[in-house]
PDB file of C-alpha atoms in Angstrom:
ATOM      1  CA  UNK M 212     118.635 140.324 164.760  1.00  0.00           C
ATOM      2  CA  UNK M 213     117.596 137.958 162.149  1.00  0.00           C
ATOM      3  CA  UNK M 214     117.304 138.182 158.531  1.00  0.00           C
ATOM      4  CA  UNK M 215     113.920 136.146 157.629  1.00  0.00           C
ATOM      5  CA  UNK M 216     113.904 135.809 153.416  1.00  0.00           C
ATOM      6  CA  UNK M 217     110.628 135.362 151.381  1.00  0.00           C
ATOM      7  CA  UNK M 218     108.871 131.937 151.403  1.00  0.00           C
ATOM      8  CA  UNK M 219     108.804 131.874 147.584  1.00  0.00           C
ATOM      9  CA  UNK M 220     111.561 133.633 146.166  1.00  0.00           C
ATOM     10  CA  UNK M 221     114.500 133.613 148.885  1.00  0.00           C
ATOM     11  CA  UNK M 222     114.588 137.475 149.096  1.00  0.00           C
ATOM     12  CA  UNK M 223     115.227 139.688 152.170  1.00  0.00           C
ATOM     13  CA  UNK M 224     112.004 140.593 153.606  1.00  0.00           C
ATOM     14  CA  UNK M 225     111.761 144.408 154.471  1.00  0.00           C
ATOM     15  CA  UNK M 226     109.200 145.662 156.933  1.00  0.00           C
ATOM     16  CA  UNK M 227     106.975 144.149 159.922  1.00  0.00           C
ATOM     17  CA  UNK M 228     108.065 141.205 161.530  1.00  0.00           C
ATOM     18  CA  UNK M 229     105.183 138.329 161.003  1.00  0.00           C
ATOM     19  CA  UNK M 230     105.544 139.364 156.680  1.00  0.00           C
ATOM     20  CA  UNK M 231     106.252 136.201 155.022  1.00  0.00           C
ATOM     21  CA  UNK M 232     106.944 137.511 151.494  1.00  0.00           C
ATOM     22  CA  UNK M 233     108.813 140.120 150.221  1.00  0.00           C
ATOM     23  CA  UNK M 234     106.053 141.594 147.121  1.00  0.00           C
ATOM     24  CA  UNK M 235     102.143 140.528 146.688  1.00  0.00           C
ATOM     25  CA  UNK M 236     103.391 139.111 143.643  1.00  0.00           C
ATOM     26  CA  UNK M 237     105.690 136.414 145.476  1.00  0.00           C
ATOM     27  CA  UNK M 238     102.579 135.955 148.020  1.00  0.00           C
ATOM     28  CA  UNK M 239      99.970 135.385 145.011  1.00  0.00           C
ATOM     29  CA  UNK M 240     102.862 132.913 143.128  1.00  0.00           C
ATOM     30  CA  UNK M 241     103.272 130.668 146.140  1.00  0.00           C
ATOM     31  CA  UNK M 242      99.774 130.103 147.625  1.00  0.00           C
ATOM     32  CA  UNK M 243      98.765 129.551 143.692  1.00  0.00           C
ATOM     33  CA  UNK M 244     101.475 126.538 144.215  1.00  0.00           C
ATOM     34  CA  UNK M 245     100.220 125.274 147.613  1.00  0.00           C
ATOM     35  CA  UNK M 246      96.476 124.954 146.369  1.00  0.00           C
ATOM     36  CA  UNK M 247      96.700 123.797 142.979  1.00  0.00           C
ATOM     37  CA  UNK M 248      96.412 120.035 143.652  1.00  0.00           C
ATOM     38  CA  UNK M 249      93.188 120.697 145.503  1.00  0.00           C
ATOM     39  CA  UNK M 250      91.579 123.354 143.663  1.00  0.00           C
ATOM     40  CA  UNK M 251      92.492 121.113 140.431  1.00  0.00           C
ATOM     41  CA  UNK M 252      90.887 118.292 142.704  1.00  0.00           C
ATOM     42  CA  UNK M 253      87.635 120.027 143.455  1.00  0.00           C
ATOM     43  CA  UNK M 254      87.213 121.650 139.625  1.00  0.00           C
ATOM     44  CA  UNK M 255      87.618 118.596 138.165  1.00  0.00           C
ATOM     45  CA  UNK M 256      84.503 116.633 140.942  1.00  0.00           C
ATOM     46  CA  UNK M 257      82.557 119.684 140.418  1.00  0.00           C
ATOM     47  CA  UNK M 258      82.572 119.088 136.341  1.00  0.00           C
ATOM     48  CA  UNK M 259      81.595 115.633 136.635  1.00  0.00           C
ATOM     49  CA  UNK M 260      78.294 116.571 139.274  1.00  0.00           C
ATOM     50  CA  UNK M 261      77.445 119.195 136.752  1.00  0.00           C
ATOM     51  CA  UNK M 262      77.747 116.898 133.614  1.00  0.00           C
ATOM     52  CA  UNK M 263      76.221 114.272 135.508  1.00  0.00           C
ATOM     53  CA  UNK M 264      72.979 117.175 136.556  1.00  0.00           C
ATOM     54  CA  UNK M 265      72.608 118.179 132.883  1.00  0.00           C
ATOM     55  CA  UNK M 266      72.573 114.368 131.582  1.00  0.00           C
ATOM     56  CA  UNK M 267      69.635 113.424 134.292  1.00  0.00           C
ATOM     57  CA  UNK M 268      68.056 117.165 133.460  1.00  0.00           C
ATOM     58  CA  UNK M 269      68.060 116.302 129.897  1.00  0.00           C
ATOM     59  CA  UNK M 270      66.706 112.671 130.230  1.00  0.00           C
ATOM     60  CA  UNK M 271      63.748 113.293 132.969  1.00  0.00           C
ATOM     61  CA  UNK M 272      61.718 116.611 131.344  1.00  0.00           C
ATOM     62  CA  UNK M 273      59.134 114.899 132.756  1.00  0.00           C
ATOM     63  CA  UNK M 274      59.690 114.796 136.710  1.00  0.00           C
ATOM     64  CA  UNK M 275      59.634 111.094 136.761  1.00  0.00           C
ATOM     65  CA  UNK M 276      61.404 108.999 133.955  1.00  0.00           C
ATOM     66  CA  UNK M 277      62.703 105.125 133.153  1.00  0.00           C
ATOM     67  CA  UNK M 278      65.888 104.941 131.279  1.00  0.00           C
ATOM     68  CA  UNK M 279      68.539 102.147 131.149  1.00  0.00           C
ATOM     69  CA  UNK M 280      71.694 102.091 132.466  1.00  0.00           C
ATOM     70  CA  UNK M 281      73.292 102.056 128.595  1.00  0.00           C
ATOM     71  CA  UNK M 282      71.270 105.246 127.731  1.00  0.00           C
ATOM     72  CA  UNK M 283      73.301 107.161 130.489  1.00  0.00           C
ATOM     73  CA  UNK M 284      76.153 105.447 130.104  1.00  0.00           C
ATOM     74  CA  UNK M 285      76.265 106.610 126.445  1.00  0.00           C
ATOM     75  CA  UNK M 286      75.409 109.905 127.218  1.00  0.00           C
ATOM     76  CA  UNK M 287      78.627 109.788 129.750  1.00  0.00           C
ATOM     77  CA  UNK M 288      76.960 109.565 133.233  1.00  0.00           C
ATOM     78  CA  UNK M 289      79.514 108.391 136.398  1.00  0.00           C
ATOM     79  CA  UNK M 290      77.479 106.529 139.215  1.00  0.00           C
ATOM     80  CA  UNK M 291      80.815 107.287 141.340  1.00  0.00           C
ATOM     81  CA  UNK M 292      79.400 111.254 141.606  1.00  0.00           C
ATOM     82  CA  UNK M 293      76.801 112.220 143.629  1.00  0.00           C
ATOM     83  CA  UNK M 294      75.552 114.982 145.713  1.00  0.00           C
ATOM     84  CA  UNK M 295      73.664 112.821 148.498  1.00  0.00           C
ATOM     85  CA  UNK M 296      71.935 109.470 148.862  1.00  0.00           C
ATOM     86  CA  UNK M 297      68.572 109.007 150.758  1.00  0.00           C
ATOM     87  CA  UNK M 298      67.504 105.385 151.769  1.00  0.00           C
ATOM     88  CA  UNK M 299      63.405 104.529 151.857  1.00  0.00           C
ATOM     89  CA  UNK M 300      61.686 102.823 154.645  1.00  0.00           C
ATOM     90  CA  UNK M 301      61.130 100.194 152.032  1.00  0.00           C
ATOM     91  CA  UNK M 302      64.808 100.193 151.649  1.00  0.00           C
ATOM     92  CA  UNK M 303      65.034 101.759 148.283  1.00  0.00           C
ATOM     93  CA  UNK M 304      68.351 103.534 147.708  1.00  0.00           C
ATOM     94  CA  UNK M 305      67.697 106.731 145.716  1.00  0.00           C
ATOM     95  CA  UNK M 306      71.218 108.835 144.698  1.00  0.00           C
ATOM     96  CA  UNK M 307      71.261 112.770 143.823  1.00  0.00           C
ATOM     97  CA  UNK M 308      72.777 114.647 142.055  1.00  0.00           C
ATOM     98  CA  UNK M 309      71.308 118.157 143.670  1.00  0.00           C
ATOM     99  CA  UNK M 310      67.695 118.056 143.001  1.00  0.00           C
ATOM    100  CA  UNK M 311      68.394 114.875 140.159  1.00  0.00           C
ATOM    101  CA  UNK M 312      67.762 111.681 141.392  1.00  0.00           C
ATOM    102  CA  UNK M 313      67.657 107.968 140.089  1.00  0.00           C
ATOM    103  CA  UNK M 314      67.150 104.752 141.376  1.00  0.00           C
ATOM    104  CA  UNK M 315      68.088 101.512 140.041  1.00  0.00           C
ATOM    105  CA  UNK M 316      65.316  98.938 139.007  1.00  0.00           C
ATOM    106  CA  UNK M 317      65.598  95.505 137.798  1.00  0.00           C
ATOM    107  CA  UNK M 318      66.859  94.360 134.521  1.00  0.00           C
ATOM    108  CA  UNK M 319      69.434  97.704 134.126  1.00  0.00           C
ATOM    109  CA  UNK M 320      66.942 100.133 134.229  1.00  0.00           C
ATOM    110  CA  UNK M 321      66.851 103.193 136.594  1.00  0.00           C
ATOM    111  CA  UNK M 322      63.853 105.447 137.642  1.00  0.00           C
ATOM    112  CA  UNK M 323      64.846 108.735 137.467  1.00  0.00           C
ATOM    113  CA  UNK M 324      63.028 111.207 139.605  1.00  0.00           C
ATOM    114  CA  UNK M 325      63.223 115.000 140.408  1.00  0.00           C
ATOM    115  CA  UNK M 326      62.664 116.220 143.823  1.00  0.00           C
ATOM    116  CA  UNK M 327      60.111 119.309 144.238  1.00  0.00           C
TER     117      UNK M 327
END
């Protein structure tokens, strides 16, 4: 009969015969391994959506703002991160960031909108 040995620390695994690791300890260690690139991956786009919400949260009290492009950029907005984009008849391109949205105008200026 074979010997099958723990996935994370080499040891002799004891007990039914699908176990992959030999203590919940050497279980936790290794699948903390495994998903750290893309839990550190999704933490780090999820920190730029939220920074990016508050900035366009803090800028449009109003429901329905101008700003230019500086102004955000200053306050540290990213145009790469968004939640969605929704495209007009008119062919207006409007980008979200969840309920957040702006649209760029002429001259470096964006409308900044929140949806009801």
């Amino acid at each position: 009969m074979e010997t099958k040995q723990c996935l994370e620390c080499g040891e002799k695994i004891v007990g039914r015969i699908d176990k992959k690791f030999c203590t919940d300890y050497c279980r936790n260690s290794y699948n903390n391994k495994v998903n750290t690139e893309s839990k550190n991956l999704i933490r780090n786009t999820n920190n730029r959506l939220r920074k990016n919400f508050k900035i366009l949260s803090e800028l449009n009290i109003s429901g329905k703002t101008k700003v230019t492009r500086t102004k955000l950029f200053d306050k540290g907005f990213d145009f790469h991160f968004f939640t969605s984009i929704y495209k007009t008849k008119t062919g207006n391109v409007y980008f979200y960031v969840y309920d957040q949205g702006y649209l760029a105008l002429e001259n470096d200026y964006f409308l900044l909108i929140r949806r009801e």
